[in-house]
């Protein structure tokens, strides 16, 4: 199996690149952000609870997202692999994911970390907010908070995979196809 953690700050282009990667490598896309927005749209108890955090640019509690991912992995065990997008976002989530995957003998192959400068992130997120209407992308202070939370809680997850020799940093500036080619090169070497 090919199991990829696609990593990077909000606005790094994870969703855009994940869509291209799953098409090429036929992987199952697991985006905690997309799953949470689905719950929110369906007004489930989980969605209503998660919205309180998402609207502030805070992280949804670990046990909630870990449970969501575990059930999705269980539903797709026959696949060619998974691409994890927006997860793990804390070291506790990374440890939980390792446990789930080790239990099934399907370890993470590689972490691809998209590196993008902060000014570019804010610009991309505000642009996406206008196009998609996503409320957490329309307010500069919510965006700033998400980047702050990324730096304090999420960036350390890189060290977790670096210690396992699985981290590959990819320049996330340039055209969508240029970045995609860099990612494919890293995947093919992994
Ligand atoms: P982005 O990467 O652009 O911030 P996402 O769609 O990945 O957007 O996530 C949107 C929001 O959903 C986050 O700001 C956070 O509140 C919540 N969220 C998504 N994934 C996780 C996660 N793994 N752990 C905690 N909260 C999460």
mmCIF file of C-alpha atoms and ligand atoms in Angstrom:
data_model
loop_
_atom_site.group_PDB
_atom_site.id
_atom_site.type_symbol
_atom_site.label_atom_id
_atom_site.label_comp_id
_atom_site.label_asym_id
_atom_site.label_seq_id
_atom_site.Cartn_x
_atom_site.Cartn_y
_atom_site.Cartn_z
ATOM 1 C CA UNK A 1 0.000 0.000 0.000
ATOM 2 C CA UNK A 2 1.040 3.585 -0.604
ATOM 3 C CA UNK A 3 0.090 5.691 2.413
ATOM 4 C CA UNK A 4 0.850 9.391 2.220
ATOM 5 C CA UNK A 5 0.558 12.164 4.791
ATOM 6 C CA UNK A 6 0.100 15.395 2.832
ATOM 7 C CA UNK A 7 1.190 18.126 5.189
ATOM 8 C CA UNK A 8 1.430 21.908 5.277
ATOM 9 C CA UNK A 9 -0.125 25.063 6.707
ATOM 10 C CA UNK A 10 -3.679 26.206 5.873
ATOM 11 C CA UNK A 11 -3.677 27.409 2.277
ATOM 12 C CA UNK A 12 -0.603 25.355 1.285
ATOM 13 C CA UNK A 13 -2.580 23.639 -1.479
ATOM 14 C CA UNK A 14 -3.122 20.248 0.133
ATOM 15 C CA UNK A 15 -6.676 19.782 -1.165
ATOM 16 C CA UNK A 16 -5.769 20.787 -4.744
ATOM 17 C CA UNK A 17 -2.750 18.486 -4.872
ATOM 18 C CA UNK A 18 -4.522 15.620 -3.061
ATOM 19 C CA UNK A 19 -7.163 15.546 -5.815
ATOM 20 C CA UNK A 20 -4.441 15.156 -8.471
ATOM 21 C CA UNK A 21 -2.497 12.559 -6.469
ATOM 22 C CA UNK A 22 -5.521 10.317 -5.816
ATOM 23 C CA UNK A 23 -6.344 10.338 -9.512
ATOM 24 C CA UNK A 24 -2.827 9.321 -10.537
ATOM 25 C CA UNK A 25 -2.153 6.762 -7.788
ATOM 26 C CA UNK A 26 -5.750 5.664 -7.087
ATOM 27 C CA UNK A 27 -5.681 6.327 -3.387
ATOM 28 C CA UNK A 28 -8.509 6.955 -0.930
ATOM 29 C CA UNK A 29 -8.577 10.632 0.098
ATOM 30 C CA UNK A 30 -9.182 11.223 3.796
ATOM 31 C CA UNK A 31 -9.497 14.933 4.565
ATOM 32 C CA UNK A 32 -10.582 15.668 8.121
ATOM 33 C CA UNK A 33 -11.560 19.209 7.050
ATOM 34 C CA UNK A 34 -13.864 17.843 4.320
ATOM 35 C CA UNK A 35 -15.341 15.208 6.641
ATOM 36 C CA UNK A 36 -15.988 17.852 9.321
ATOM 37 C CA UNK A 37 -17.602 20.225 6.805
ATOM 38 C CA UNK A 38 -19.826 17.330 5.676
ATOM 39 C CA UNK A 39 -20.924 16.730 9.278
ATOM 40 C CA UNK A 40 -21.521 20.443 9.680
ATOM 41 C CA UNK A 41 -23.669 20.664 6.533
ATOM 42 C CA UNK A 42 -25.695 17.637 7.689
ATOM 43 C CA UNK A 43 -26.077 19.305 11.109
ATOM 44 C CA UNK A 44 -25.041 16.168 13.001
ATOM 45 C CA UNK A 45 -24.183 16.398 16.719
ATOM 46 C CA UNK A 46 -20.519 16.032 15.798
ATOM 47 C CA UNK A 47 -20.808 18.801 13.189
ATOM 48 C CA UNK A 48 -22.534 21.213 15.569
ATOM 49 C CA UNK A 49 -19.832 20.591 18.207
ATOM 50 C CA UNK A 50 -16.956 20.893 15.683
ATOM 51 C CA UNK A 51 -18.278 24.184 14.274
ATOM 52 C CA UNK A 52 -17.524 25.951 17.571
ATOM 53 C CA UNK A 53 -13.825 25.251 17.093
ATOM 54 C CA UNK A 54 -13.655 25.671 13.323
ATOM 55 C CA UNK A 55 -15.284 29.119 13.448
ATOM 56 C CA UNK A 56 -12.507 30.331 15.740
ATOM 57 C CA UNK A 57 -9.704 28.721 13.766
ATOM 58 C CA UNK A 58 -9.019 26.347 16.686
ATOM 59 C CA UNK A 59 -8.428 22.601 16.377
ATOM 60 C CA UNK A 60 -11.305 20.196 16.921
ATOM 61 C CA UNK A 61 -10.471 17.884 19.887
ATOM 62 C CA UNK A 62 -8.119 14.998 19.051
ATOM 63 C CA UNK A 63 -10.510 12.220 20.109
ATOM 64 C CA UNK A 64 -13.153 13.473 17.663
ATOM 65 C CA UNK A 65 -10.927 13.490 14.568
ATOM 66 C CA UNK A 66 -9.084 10.304 15.556
ATOM 67 C CA UNK A 67 -12.417 8.454 15.819
ATOM 68 C CA UNK A 68 -13.501 9.791 12.413
ATOM 69 C CA UNK A 69 -10.295 8.635 10.718
ATOM 70 C CA UNK A 70 -10.346 5.226 12.375
ATOM 71 C CA UNK A 71 -13.813 4.463 11.031
ATOM 72 C CA UNK A 72 -12.873 5.616 7.498
ATOM 73 C CA UNK A 73 -9.739 3.435 7.477
ATOM 74 C CA UNK A 74 -11.859 0.479 8.578
ATOM 75 C CA UNK A 75 -14.257 1.070 5.666
ATOM 76 C CA UNK A 76 -11.484 1.133 3.019
ATOM 77 C CA UNK A 77 -9.027 -1.625 3.918
ATOM 78 C CA UNK A 78 -9.037 -3.086 0.393
ATOM 79 C CA UNK A 79 -7.754 0.119 -1.236
ATOM 80 C CA UNK A 80 -4.358 0.773 -2.872
ATOM 81 C CA UNK A 81 -3.566 3.236 -0.128
ATOM 82 C CA UNK A 82 -4.603 6.405 1.654
ATOM 83 C CA UNK A 83 -3.745 10.041 1.422
ATOM 84 C CA UNK A 84 -4.202 11.818 4.735
ATOM 85 C CA UNK A 85 -4.935 15.514 4.200
ATOM 86 C CA UNK A 86 -5.210 17.827 7.202
ATOM 87 C CA UNK A 87 -4.504 14.915 9.545
ATOM 88 C CA UNK A 88 -2.526 14.334 11.735
ATOM 89 C CA UNK A 89 -2.516 17.910 13.040
ATOM 90 C CA UNK A 90 -1.090 17.243 16.508
ATOM 91 C CA UNK A 91 1.554 14.847 17.803
ATOM 92 C CA UNK A 92 -1.175 12.950 19.686
ATOM 93 C CA UNK A 93 -3.035 12.442 16.378
ATOM 94 C CA UNK A 94 0.178 11.231 14.713
ATOM 95 C CA UNK A 95 0.758 8.709 17.500
ATOM 96 C CA UNK A 96 -2.836 7.483 17.262
ATOM 97 C CA UNK A 97 -2.549 7.129 13.476
ATOM 98 C CA UNK A 98 0.665 5.097 13.803
ATOM 99 C CA UNK A 99 -1.097 2.754 16.222
ATOM 100 C CA UNK A 100 -4.078 2.270 13.889
ATOM 101 C CA UNK A 101 -1.846 1.603 10.878
ATOM 102 C CA UNK A 102 0.675 -0.619 12.664
ATOM 103 C CA UNK A 103 -2.183 -2.759 13.964
ATOM 104 C CA UNK A 104 -3.195 -3.361 10.335
ATOM 105 C CA UNK A 105 0.380 -3.627 9.023
ATOM 106 C CA UNK A 106 -0.058 -0.704 6.621
ATOM 107 C CA UNK A 107 2.496 1.943 7.733
ATOM 108 C CA UNK A 108 2.860 5.490 6.394
ATOM 109 C CA UNK A 109 5.150 5.455 3.345
ATOM 110 C CA UNK A 110 6.054 9.142 3.228
ATOM 111 C CA UNK A 111 5.117 12.572 4.589
ATOM 112 C CA UNK A 112 5.100 15.275 1.920
ATOM 113 C CA UNK A 113 5.326 18.712 3.511
ATOM 114 C CA UNK A 114 4.346 21.657 1.311
ATOM 115 C CA UNK A 115 6.364 24.747 2.223
ATOM 116 C CA UNK A 116 4.727 28.124 1.457
ATOM 117 C CA UNK A 117 5.474 31.640 2.753
ATOM 118 C CA UNK A 118 2.981 33.198 5.142
ATOM 119 C CA UNK A 119 2.005 36.199 2.961
ATOM 120 C CA UNK A 120 1.141 33.831 0.127
ATOM 121 C CA UNK A 121 -0.969 31.661 2.486
ATOM 122 C CA UNK A 122 -3.093 34.596 3.621
ATOM 123 C CA UNK A 123 -3.566 35.735 0.013
ATOM 124 C CA UNK A 124 -4.653 32.254 -1.137
ATOM 125 C CA UNK A 125 -7.040 31.739 1.790
ATOM 126 C CA UNK A 126 -8.761 35.099 1.295
ATOM 127 C CA UNK A 127 -9.128 34.259 -2.407
ATOM 128 C CA UNK A 128 -10.638 30.876 -1.560
ATOM 129 C CA UNK A 129 -12.994 32.538 0.947
ATOM 130 C CA UNK A 130 -14.376 34.751 -1.814
ATOM 131 C CA UNK A 131 -14.862 31.844 -4.228
ATOM 132 C CA UNK A 132 -16.146 29.169 -1.839
ATOM 133 C CA UNK A 133 -17.909 31.203 0.820
ATOM 134 C CA UNK A 134 -16.048 29.213 3.522
ATOM 135 C CA UNK A 135 -16.496 31.411 6.589
ATOM 136 C CA UNK A 136 -13.153 30.493 8.194
ATOM 137 C CA UNK A 137 -11.417 31.773 5.028
ATOM 138 C CA UNK A 138 -13.066 35.197 5.011
ATOM 139 C CA UNK A 139 -11.757 36.779 8.176
ATOM 140 C CA UNK A 140 -8.101 37.789 8.491
ATOM 141 C CA UNK A 141 -8.055 37.293 12.276
ATOM 142 C CA UNK A 142 -9.401 33.706 11.973
ATOM 143 C CA UNK A 143 -6.806 33.004 9.259
ATOM 144 C CA UNK A 144 -4.016 34.455 11.438
ATOM 145 C CA UNK A 145 -5.174 32.252 14.319
ATOM 146 C CA UNK A 146 -5.143 29.126 12.130
ATOM 147 C CA UNK A 147 -1.575 29.887 11.063
ATOM 148 C CA UNK A 148 -0.600 30.503 14.707
ATOM 149 C CA UNK A 149 -2.177 27.182 15.773
ATOM 150 C CA UNK A 150 -0.397 25.500 12.849
ATOM 151 C CA UNK A 151 2.975 26.819 14.004
ATOM 152 C CA UNK A 152 2.488 25.881 17.658
ATOM 153 C CA UNK A 153 0.526 22.592 17.502
ATOM 154 C CA UNK A 154 0.819 21.180 13.992
ATOM 155 C CA UNK A 155 4.345 22.000 12.748
ATOM 156 C CA UNK A 156 5.904 19.683 15.422
ATOM 157 C CA UNK A 157 4.246 16.720 13.637
ATOM 158 C CA UNK A 158 6.991 17.122 10.997
ATOM 159 C CA UNK A 159 9.575 16.132 13.604
ATOM 160 C CA UNK A 160 7.560 13.003 14.379
ATOM 161 C CA UNK A 161 7.935 11.741 10.786
ATOM 162 C CA UNK A 162 11.452 13.128 10.375
ATOM 163 C CA UNK A 163 12.567 10.853 13.225
ATOM 164 C CA UNK A 164 11.157 7.924 11.242
ATOM 165 C CA UNK A 165 13.066 9.064 8.124
ATOM 166 C CA UNK A 166 9.802 9.730 6.246
ATOM 167 C CA UNK A 167 9.745 13.522 5.864
ATOM 168 C CA UNK A 168 10.142 15.091 2.414
ATOM 169 C CA UNK A 169 9.843 18.877 2.143
ATOM 170 C CA UNK A 170 8.429 20.153 -1.137
ATOM 171 C CA UNK A 171 8.468 23.771 -2.362
ATOM 172 C CA UNK A 172 4.796 24.793 -2.523
ATOM 173 C CA UNK A 173 5.298 27.966 -4.585
ATOM 174 C CA UNK A 174 4.849 28.026 -8.373
ATOM 175 C CA UNK A 175 2.163 26.636 -10.663
ATOM 176 C CA UNK A 176 -0.165 23.782 -9.621
ATOM 177 C CA UNK A 177 1.445 21.482 -12.199
ATOM 178 C CA UNK A 178 5.001 22.372 -11.168
ATOM 179 C CA UNK A 179 4.184 21.517 -7.552
ATOM 180 C CA UNK A 180 2.373 18.325 -8.621
ATOM 181 C CA UNK A 181 5.461 17.192 -10.560
ATOM 182 C CA UNK A 182 7.667 17.769 -7.494
ATOM 183 C CA UNK A 183 5.251 15.706 -5.379
ATOM 184 C CA UNK A 184 5.128 12.842 -7.907
ATOM 185 C CA UNK A 185 8.914 12.726 -8.061
ATOM 186 C CA UNK A 186 9.081 12.427 -4.267
ATOM 187 C CA UNK A 187 6.338 9.752 -4.224
ATOM 188 C CA UNK A 188 8.042 7.684 -6.929
ATOM 189 C CA UNK A 189 11.308 7.724 -4.975
ATOM 190 C CA UNK A 190 9.672 6.860 -1.644
HETATM 191 P P1 LIG B 1 -7.111 24.305 6.202
HETATM 192 O O1 LIG B 1 -6.024 23.283 6.043
HETATM 193 O O2 LIG B 1 -7.237 25.190 5.018
HETATM 194 O O3 LIG B 1 -7.055 25.049 7.503
HETATM 195 P P2 LIG B 1 -9.095 22.194 6.667
HETATM 196 O O4 LIG B 1 -10.226 22.020 5.743
HETATM 197 O O5 LIG B 1 -8.047 21.132 6.697
HETATM 198 O O6 LIG B 1 -8.507 23.593 6.249
HETATM 199 O O7 LIG B 1 -9.606 22.379 8.175
HETATM 200 C C1 LIG B 1 -10.576 23.336 8.523
HETATM 201 C C2 LIG B 1 -10.786 23.325 10.050
HETATM 202 O O8 LIG B 1 -11.252 22.016 10.469
HETATM 203 C C3 LIG B 1 -9.536 23.564 10.897
HETATM 204 O O9 LIG B 1 -9.279 24.943 11.088
HETATM 205 C C4 LIG B 1 -9.902 22.833 12.204
HETATM 206 O O10 LIG B 1 -10.771 23.601 13.006
HETATM 207 C C5 LIG B 1 -10.686 21.638 11.730
HETATM 208 N N1 LIG B 1 -9.816 20.448 11.529
HETATM 209 C C6 LIG B 1 -9.546 19.840 10.338
HETATM 210 N N2 LIG B 1 -8.724 18.791 10.517
HETATM 211 C C7 LIG B 1 -8.462 18.723 11.852
HETATM 212 C C8 LIG B 1 -7.666 17.873 12.670
HETATM 213 N N3 LIG B 1 -6.965 16.850 12.152
HETATM 214 N N4 LIG B 1 -7.617 18.113 14.007
HETATM 215 C C9 LIG B 1 -8.320 19.104 14.545
HETATM 216 N N5 LIG B 1 -9.080 19.959 13.843
HETATM 217 C C10 LIG B 1 -9.159 19.783 12.501
#
